[in-house]
mmCIF file of C-alpha atoms and ligand atoms in Angstrom:
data_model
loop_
_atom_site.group_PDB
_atom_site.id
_atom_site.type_symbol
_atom_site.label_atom_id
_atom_site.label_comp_id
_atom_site.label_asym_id
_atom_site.label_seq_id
_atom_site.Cartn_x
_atom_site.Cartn_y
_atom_site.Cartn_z
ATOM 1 C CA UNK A 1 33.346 -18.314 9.695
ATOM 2 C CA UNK A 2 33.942 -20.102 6.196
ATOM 3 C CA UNK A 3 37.386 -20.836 5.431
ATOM 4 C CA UNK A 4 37.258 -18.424 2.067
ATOM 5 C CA UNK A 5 36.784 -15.295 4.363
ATOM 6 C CA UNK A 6 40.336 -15.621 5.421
ATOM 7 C CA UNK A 7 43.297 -14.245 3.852
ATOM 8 C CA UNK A 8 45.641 -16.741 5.569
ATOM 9 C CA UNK A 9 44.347 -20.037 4.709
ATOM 10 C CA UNK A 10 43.200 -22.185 7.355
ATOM 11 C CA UNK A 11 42.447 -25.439 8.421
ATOM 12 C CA UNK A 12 39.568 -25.826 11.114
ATOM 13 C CA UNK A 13 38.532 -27.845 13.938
ATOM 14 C CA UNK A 14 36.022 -29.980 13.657
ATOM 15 C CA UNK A 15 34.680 -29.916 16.607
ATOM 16 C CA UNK A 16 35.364 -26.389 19.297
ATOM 17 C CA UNK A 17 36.394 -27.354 22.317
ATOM 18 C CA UNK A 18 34.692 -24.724 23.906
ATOM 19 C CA UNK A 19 32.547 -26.688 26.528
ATOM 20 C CA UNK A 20 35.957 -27.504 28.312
ATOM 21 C CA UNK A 21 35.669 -23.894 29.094
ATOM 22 C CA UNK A 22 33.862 -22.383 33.021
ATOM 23 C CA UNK A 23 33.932 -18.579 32.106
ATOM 24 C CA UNK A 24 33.296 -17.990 35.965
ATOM 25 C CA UNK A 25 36.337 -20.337 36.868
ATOM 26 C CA UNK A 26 39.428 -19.217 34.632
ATOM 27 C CA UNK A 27 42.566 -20.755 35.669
ATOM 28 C CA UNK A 28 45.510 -18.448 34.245
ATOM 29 C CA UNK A 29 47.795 -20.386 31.016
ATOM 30 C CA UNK A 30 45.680 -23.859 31.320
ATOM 31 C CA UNK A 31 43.462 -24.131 28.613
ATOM 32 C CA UNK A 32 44.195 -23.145 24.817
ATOM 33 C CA UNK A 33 41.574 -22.289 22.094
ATOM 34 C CA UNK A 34 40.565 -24.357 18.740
ATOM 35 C CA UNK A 35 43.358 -22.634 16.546
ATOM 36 C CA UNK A 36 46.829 -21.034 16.399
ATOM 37 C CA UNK A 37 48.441 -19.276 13.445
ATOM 38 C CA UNK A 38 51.760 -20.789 11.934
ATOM 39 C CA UNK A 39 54.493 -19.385 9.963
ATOM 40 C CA UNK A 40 58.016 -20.330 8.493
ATOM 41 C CA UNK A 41 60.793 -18.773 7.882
ATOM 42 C CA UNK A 42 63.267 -20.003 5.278
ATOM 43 C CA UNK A 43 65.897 -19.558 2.514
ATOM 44 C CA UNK A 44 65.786 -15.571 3.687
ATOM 45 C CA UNK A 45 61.938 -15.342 4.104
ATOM 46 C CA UNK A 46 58.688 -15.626 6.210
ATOM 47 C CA UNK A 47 56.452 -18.415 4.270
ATOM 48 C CA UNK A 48 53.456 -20.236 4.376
ATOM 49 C CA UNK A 49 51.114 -18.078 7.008
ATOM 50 C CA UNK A 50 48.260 -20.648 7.783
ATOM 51 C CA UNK A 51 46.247 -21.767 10.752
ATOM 52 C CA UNK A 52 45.927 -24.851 12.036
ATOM 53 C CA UNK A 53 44.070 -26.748 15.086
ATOM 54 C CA UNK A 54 46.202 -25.697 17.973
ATOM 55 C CA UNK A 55 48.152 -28.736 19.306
ATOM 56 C CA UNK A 56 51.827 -30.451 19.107
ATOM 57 C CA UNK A 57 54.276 -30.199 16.919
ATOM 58 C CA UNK A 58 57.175 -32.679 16.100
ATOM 59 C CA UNK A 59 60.684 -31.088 16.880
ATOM 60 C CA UNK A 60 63.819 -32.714 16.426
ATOM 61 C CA UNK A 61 65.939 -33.282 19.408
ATOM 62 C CA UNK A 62 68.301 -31.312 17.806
ATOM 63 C CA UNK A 63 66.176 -27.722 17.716
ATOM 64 C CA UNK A 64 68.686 -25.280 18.222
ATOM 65 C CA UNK A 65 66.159 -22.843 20.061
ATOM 66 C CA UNK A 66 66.073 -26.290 22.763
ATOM 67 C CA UNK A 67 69.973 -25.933 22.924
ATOM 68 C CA UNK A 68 71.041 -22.114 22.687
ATOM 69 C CA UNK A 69 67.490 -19.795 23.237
ATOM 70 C CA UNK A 70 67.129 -18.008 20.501
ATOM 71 C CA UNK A 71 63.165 -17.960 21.441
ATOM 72 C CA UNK A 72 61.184 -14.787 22.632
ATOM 73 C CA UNK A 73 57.438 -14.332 22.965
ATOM 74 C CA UNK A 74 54.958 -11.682 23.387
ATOM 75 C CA UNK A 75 51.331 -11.463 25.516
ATOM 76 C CA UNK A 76 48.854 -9.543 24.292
ATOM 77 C CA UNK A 77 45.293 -9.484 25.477
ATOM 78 C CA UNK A 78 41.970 -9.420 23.402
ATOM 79 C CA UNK A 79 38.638 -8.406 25.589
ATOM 80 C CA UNK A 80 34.829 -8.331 25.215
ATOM 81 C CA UNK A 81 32.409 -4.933 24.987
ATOM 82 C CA UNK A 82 29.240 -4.877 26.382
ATOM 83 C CA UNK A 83 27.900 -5.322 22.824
ATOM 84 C CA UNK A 84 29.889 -8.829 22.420
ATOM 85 C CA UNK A 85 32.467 -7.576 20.166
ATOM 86 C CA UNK A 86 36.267 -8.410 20.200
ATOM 87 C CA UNK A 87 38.951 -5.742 21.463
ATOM 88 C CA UNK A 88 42.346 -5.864 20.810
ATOM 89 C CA UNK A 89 44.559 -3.854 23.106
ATOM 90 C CA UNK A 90 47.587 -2.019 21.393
ATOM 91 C CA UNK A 91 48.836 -4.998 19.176
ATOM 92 C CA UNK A 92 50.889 -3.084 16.797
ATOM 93 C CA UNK A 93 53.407 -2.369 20.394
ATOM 94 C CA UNK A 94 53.608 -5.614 20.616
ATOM 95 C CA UNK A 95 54.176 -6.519 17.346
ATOM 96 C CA UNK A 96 57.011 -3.580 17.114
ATOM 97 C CA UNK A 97 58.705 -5.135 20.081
ATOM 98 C CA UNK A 98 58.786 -8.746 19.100
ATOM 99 C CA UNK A 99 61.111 -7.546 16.434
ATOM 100 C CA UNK A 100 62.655 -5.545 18.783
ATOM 101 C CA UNK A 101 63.397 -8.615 20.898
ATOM 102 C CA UNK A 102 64.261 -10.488 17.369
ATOM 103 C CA UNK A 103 66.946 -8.307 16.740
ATOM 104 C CA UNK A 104 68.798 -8.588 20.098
ATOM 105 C CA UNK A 105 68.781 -12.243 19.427
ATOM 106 C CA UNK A 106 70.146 -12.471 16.247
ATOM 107 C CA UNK A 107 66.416 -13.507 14.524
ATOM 108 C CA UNK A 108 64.579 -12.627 11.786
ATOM 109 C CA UNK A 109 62.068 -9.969 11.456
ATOM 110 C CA UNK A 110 58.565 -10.468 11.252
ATOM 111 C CA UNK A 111 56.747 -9.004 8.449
ATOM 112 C CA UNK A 112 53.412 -7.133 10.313
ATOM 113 C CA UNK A 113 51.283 -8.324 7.686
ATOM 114 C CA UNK A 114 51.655 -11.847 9.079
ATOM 115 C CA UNK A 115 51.316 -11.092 12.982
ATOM 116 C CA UNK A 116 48.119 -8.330 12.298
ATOM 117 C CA UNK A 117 46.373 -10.520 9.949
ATOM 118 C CA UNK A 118 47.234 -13.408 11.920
ATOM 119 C CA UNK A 119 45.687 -11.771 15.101
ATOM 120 C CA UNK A 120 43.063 -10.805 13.304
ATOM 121 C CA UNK A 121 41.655 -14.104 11.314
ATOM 122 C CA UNK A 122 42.264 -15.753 15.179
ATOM 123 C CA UNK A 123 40.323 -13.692 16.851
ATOM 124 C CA UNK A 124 37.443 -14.117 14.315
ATOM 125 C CA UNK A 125 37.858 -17.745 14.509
ATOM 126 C CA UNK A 126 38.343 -18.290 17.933
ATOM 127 C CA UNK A 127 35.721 -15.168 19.052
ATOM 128 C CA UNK A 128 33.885 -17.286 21.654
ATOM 129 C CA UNK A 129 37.279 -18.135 23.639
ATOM 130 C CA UNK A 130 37.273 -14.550 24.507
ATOM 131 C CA UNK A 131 35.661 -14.488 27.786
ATOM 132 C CA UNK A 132 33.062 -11.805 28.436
ATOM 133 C CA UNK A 133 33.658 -12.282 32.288
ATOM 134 C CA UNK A 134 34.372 -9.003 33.900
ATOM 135 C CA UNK A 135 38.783 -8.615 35.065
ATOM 136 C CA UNK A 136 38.848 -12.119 32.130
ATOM 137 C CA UNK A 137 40.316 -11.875 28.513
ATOM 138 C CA UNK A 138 41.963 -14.161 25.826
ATOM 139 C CA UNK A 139 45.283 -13.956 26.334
ATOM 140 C CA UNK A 140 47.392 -14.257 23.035
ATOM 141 C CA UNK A 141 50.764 -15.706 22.995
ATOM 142 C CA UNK A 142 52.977 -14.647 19.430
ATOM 143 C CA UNK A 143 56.310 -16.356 20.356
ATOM 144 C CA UNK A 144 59.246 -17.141 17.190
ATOM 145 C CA UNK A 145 62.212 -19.926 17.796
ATOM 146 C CA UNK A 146 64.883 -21.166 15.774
ATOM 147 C CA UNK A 147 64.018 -24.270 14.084
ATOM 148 C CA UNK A 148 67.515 -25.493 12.533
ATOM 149 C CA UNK A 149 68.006 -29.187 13.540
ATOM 150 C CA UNK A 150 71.725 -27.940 14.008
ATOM 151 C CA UNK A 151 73.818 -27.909 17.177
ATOM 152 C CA UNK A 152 76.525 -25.776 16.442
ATOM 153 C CA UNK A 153 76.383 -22.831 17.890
ATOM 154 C CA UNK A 154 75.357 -20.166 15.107
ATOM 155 C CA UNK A 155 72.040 -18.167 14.425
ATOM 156 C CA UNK A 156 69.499 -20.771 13.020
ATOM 157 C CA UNK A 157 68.641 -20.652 9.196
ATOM 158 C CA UNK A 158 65.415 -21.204 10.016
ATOM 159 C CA UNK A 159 62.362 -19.766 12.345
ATOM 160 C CA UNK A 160 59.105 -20.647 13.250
ATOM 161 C CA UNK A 161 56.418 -18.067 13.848
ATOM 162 C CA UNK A 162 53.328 -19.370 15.959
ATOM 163 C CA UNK A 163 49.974 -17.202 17.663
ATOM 164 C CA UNK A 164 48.234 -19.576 20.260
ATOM 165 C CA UNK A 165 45.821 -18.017 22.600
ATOM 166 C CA UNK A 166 44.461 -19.056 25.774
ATOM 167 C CA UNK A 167 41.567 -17.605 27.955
ATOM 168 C CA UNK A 168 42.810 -16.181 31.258
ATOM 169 C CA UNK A 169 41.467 -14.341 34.522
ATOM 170 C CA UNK A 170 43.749 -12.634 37.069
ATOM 171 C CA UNK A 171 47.642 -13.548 37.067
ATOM 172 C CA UNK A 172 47.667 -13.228 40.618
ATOM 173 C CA UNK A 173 45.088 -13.756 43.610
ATOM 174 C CA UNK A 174 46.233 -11.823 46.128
ATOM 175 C CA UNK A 175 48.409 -8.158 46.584
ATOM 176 C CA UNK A 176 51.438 -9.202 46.624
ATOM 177 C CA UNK A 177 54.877 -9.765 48.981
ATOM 178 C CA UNK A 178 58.068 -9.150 47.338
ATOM 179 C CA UNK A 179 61.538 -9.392 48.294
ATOM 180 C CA UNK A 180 64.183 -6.783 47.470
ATOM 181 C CA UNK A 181 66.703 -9.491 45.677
ATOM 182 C CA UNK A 182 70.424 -8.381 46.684
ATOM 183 C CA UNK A 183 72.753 -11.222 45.020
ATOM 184 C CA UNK A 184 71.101 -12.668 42.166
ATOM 185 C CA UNK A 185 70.429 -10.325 38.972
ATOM 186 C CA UNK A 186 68.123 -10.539 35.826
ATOM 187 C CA UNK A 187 70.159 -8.037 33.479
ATOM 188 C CA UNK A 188 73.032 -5.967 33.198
ATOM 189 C CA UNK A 189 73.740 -3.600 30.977
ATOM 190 C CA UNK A 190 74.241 -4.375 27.428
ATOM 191 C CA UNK A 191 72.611 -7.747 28.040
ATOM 192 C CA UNK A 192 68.800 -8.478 26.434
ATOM 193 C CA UNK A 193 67.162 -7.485 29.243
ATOM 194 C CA UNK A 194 65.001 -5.279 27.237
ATOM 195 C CA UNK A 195 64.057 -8.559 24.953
ATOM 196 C CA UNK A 196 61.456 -10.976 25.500
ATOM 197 C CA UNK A 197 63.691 -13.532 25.657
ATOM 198 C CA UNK A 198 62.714 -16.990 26.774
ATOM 199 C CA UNK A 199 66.208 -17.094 28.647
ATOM 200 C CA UNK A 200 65.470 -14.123 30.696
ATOM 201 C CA UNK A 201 62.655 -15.968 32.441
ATOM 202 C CA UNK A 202 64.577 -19.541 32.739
ATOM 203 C CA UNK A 203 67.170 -17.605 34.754
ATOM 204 C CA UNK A 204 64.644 -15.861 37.083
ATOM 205 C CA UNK A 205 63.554 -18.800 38.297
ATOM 206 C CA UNK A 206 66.111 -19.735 40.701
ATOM 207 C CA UNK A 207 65.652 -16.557 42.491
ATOM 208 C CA UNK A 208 62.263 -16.428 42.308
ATOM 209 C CA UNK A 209 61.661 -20.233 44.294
ATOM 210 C CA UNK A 210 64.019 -19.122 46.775
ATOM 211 C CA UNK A 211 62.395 -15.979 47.774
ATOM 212 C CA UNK A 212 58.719 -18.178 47.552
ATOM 213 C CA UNK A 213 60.659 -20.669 50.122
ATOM 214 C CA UNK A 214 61.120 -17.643 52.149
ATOM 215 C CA UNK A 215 57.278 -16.444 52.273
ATOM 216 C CA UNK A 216 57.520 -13.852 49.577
ATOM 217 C CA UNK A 217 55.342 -14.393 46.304
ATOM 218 C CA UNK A 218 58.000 -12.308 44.061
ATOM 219 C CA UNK A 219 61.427 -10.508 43.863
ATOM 220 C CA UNK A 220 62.284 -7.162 42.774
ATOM 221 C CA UNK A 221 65.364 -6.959 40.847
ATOM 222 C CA UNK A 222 68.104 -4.409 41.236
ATOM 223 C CA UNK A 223 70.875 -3.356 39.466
ATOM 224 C CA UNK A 224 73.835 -5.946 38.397
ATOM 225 C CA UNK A 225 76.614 -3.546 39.392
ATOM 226 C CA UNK A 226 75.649 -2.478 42.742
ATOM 227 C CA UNK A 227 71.899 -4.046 43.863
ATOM 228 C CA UNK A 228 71.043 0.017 44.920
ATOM 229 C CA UNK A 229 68.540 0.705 42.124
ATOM 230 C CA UNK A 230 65.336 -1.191 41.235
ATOM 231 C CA UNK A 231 64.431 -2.294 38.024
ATOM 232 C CA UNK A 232 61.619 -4.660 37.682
ATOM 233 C CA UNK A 233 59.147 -6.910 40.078
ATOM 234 C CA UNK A 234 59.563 -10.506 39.420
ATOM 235 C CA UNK A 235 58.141 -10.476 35.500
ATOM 236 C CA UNK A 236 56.603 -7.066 35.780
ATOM 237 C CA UNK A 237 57.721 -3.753 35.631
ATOM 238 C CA UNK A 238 57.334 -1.647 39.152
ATOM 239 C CA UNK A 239 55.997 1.940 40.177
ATOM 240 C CA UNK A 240 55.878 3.204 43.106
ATOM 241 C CA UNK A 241 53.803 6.471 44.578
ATOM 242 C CA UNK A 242 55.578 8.658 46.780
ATOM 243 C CA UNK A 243 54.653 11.937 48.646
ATOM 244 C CA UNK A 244 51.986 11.553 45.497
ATOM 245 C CA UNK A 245 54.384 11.310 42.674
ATOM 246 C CA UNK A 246 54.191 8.508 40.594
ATOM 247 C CA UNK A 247 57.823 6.799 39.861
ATOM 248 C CA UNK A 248 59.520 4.197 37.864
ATOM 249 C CA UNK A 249 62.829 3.389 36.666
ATOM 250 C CA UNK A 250 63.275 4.734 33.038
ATOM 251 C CA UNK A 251 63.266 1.752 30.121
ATOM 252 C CA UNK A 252 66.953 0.487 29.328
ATOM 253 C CA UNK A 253 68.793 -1.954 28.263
ATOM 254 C CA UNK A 254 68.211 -3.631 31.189
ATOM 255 C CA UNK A 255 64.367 -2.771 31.747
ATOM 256 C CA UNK A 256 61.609 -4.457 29.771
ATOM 257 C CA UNK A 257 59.406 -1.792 27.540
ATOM 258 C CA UNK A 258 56.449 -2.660 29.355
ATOM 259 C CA UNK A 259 53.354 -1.783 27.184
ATOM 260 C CA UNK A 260 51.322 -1.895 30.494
ATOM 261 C CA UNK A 261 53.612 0.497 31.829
ATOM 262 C CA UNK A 262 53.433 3.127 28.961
ATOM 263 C CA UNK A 263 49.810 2.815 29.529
ATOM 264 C CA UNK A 264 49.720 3.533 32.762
ATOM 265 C CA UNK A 265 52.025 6.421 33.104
ATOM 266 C CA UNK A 266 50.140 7.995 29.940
ATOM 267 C CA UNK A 267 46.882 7.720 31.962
ATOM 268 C CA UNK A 268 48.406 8.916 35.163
ATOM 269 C CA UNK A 269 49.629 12.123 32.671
ATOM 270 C CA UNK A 270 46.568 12.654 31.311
ATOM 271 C CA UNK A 271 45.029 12.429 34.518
ATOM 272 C CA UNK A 272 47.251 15.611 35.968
ATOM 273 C CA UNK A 273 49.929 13.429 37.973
ATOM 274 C CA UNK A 274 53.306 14.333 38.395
ATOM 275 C CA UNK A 275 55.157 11.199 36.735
ATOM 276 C CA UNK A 276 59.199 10.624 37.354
ATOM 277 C CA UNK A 277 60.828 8.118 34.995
ATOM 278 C CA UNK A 278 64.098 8.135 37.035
ATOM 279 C CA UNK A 279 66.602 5.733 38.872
ATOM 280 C CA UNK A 280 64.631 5.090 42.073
ATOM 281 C CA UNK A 281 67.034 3.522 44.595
ATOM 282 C CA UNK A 282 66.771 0.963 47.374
ATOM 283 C CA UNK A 283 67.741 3.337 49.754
ATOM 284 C CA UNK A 284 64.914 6.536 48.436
ATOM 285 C CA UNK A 285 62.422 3.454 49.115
ATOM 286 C CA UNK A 286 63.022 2.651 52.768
ATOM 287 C CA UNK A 287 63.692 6.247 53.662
ATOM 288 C CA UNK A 288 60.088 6.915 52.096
ATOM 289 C CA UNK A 289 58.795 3.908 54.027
ATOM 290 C CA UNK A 290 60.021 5.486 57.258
ATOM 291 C CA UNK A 291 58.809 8.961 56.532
ATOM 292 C CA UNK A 292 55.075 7.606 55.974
ATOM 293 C CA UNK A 293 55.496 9.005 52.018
ATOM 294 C CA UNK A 294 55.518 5.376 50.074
ATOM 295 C CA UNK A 295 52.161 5.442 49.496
ATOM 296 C CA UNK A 296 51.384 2.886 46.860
ATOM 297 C CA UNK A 297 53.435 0.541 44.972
ATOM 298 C CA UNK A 298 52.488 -2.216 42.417
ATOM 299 C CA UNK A 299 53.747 -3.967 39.274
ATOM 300 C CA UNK A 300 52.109 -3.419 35.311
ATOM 301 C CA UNK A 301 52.413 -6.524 32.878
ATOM 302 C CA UNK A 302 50.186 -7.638 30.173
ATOM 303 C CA UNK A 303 49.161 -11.343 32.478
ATOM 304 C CA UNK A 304 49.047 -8.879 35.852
ATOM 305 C CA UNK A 305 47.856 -5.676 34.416
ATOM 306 C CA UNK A 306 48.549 -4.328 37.685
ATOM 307 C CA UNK A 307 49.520 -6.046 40.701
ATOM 308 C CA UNK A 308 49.098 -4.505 43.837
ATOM 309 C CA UNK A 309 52.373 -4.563 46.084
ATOM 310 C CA UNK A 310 51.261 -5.272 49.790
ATOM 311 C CA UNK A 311 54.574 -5.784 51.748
ATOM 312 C CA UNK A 312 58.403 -4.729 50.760
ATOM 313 C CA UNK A 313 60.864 -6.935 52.021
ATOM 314 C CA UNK A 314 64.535 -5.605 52.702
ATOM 315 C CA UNK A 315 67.139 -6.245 54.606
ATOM 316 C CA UNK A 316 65.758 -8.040 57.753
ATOM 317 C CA UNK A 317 62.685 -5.657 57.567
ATOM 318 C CA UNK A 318 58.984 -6.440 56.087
ATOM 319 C CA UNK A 319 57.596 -2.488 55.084
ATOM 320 C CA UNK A 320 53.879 -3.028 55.010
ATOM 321 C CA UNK A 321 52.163 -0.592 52.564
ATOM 322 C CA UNK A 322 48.949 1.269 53.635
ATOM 323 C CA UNK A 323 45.602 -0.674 52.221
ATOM 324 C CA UNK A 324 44.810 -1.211 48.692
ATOM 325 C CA UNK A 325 41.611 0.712 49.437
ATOM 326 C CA UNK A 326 43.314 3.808 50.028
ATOM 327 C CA UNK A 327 45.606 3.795 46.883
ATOM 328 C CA UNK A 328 43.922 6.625 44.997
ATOM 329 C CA UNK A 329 46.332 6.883 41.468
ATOM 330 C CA UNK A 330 46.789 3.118 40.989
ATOM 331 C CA UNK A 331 42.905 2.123 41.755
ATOM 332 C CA UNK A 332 41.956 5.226 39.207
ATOM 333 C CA UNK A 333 43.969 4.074 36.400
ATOM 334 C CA UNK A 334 43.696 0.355 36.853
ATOM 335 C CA UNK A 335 39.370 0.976 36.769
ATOM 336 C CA UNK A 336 40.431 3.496 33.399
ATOM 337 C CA UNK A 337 42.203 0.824 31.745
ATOM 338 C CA UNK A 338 39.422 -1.745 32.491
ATOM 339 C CA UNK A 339 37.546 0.709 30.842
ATOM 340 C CA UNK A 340 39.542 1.762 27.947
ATOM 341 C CA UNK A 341 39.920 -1.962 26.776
ATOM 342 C CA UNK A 342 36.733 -3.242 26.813
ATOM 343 C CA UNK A 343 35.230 -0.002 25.095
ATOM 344 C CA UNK A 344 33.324 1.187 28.364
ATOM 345 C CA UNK A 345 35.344 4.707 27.841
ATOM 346 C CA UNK A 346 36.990 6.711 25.612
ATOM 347 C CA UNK A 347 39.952 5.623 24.132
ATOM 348 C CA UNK A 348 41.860 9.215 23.493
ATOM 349 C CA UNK A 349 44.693 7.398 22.375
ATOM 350 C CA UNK A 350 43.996 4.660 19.641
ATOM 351 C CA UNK A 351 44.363 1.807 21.560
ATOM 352 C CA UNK A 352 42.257 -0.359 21.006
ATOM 353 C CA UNK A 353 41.724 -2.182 17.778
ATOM 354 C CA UNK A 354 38.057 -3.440 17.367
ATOM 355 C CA UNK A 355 37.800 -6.880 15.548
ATOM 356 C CA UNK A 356 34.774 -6.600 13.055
ATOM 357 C CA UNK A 357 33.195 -11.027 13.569
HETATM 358 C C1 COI B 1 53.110 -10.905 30.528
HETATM 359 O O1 COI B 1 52.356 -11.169 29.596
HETATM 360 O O2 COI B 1 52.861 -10.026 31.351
HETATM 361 C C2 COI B 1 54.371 -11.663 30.650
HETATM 362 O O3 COI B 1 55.401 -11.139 30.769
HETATM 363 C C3 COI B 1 54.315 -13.119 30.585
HETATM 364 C C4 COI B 1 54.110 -13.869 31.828
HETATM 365 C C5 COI B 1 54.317 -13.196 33.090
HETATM 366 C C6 COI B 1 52.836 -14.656 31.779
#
């Protein structure tokens, strides 16, 4: 790719470092392609789009985003077809809820121009980080922070806009064990749960290690006011199939708009099952435990896609979930969606954007 092809200029590597890279043995978050897109915001605007070799940055100590949080990311996923092209799965969601997120924390907007194009020219650049491994993509990471070397407590001046990418295989290794978490909380309502805000996953932490210390890979949250309703699994959002309807708690302010999630329960419609988008409590979940009705559960996330839920933990108790084998509406739309995004199927509703090299 010559440099004049791109709209947003760019400075290239050298020298890929692409042989660093085992497509059969893809560690999750460890290794980052040759470039990453970089914008500024200042004196009211977005400036100077360009990409660079990915790598550090000098920050002042004083980085307000280091101090208060105003920092919130994105993942997005590019995959291979079987004729070597680049796919792009459903970047304009993302790209509507970064500024989503931006607005909840007091940031500026991103104009789309500058996260589309930016995917775009990276993609082309960095084409052979996308692995054509099958269940392995690049994952791409837009994140914005404030920048103002300031450490009173305000909204920053000024923002930095950055696209790094990294090529990943599966998020986790195993079906899962999760914990029903009854103290701690991850949002309440009229907080930013809804954002992708850096702060939401600092504070998750905590809970998450002490639940791990107890045997348990990953929490699921419940409500702040009462712990009876579930919201999310650990970073994911959670369904659950019972007596063969598929459920989830409905998106809030306290509930992440998983773009995973939207795709799966517009898959599972357009396959002909019944979907519920309603408060699912604590209690409806042991009681369909008991009754030999919770069928399937599992978690949907951009990293995870979708994470099969072996074992519920609650109260004393360890519900073990019947085999992933037999889990007939999350194994048909996880193998769809494999399909859909690397072009091996139909993709009824426009979501995948192809990336001409
Ligand atoms: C995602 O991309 O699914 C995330 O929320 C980020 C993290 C779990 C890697």
């Amino acid at each position: 790719m010559s440099i004049d092809m791109l709209t947003i200029p760019a400075q290239c590597v050298t020298q890929s470092r692409i042989e660093e890279l085992d497509y059969n043995n893809i560690e999750f978050g460890k290794i980052f392609s040759d470039h990453m897109l970089v914008a500024d915001y200042k004196d009211g605007a977005w400036q100077n789009p360009q990409i660079l070799p990915y790598g550090p940055m000098d920050l002042s100590p004083a980085t307000s985003a280091l101090h208060y949080g105003q920092a919130i990311f994105e993942g997005m996923k590019a995959y291979r077809d079987a004729n070597g092209d680049v796919l792009l799965f459903r970047p304009l969601d993302n790209f509507n809820r970064l500024n989503l997120s931006a607005e909840r924390m007091c940031m500026p907007a991103l104009p789309e121009d500058i996260f589309m194009q930016g995917l775009e020219q990276l993609l082309k650049l960095d084409a052979a980080w996308v692995p054509p491994t099958a269940g392995c993509a690049l994952y791409l990471r837009p994140f914005m922070f404030a920048t103002d070397n300031f450490i009173g407590v305000r909204p920053s001046d000024t923002y930095r806009f950055i696209i790094f990418s990294c090529p990943v295989g599966a998020y986790y290794g195993q079906p899962l064990k999760v914990a029903i978490e009854p103290n701690y909380v991850r949002s309440a309502e009229g907080g930013a749960g809804f954002a992708k805000a850096a702060g939401n996953y600092g504070a998750a932490l905590l809970p998450a290690r002490k639940m791990q210390e107890k045997g348990y890979h990953q929490l699921i949250w419940t409500d702040a006011k009462e712990h009876k309703y579930i919201e999310e699994s650990g970073t994911m959002n959670v369904m659950f199939v019972m007596d063969g309807k598929l459920v989830t708690p409905p998106v809030s302010t306290t509930i992440l708009k998983g773009i995973t999630r939207n795709s799966v329960l517009t898959l599972a419609r357009d396959f002909g099952y019944t979907v519920e988008e309603r408060k699912v409590s604590v209690d409806e979940i042991v009681a369909a435990h008991k009754a030999g009705k919770l069928q399937e559960a599992f978690g949907t996330g951009t990293a995870a896609t979708i994470a099969q839920i072996a074992t519920i933990h609650y109260n004393g108790e360890d519900m073990d979930l019947p085999a992933i084998e037999e889990r007939e509406i999350s194994n048909r739309i996880s193998a769809e969606l494999d399909k859909i995004k690397t072009g091996q199927s139909p993709d009824p509703h426009n979501w995948v954007q192809r990336i001409s090299l």
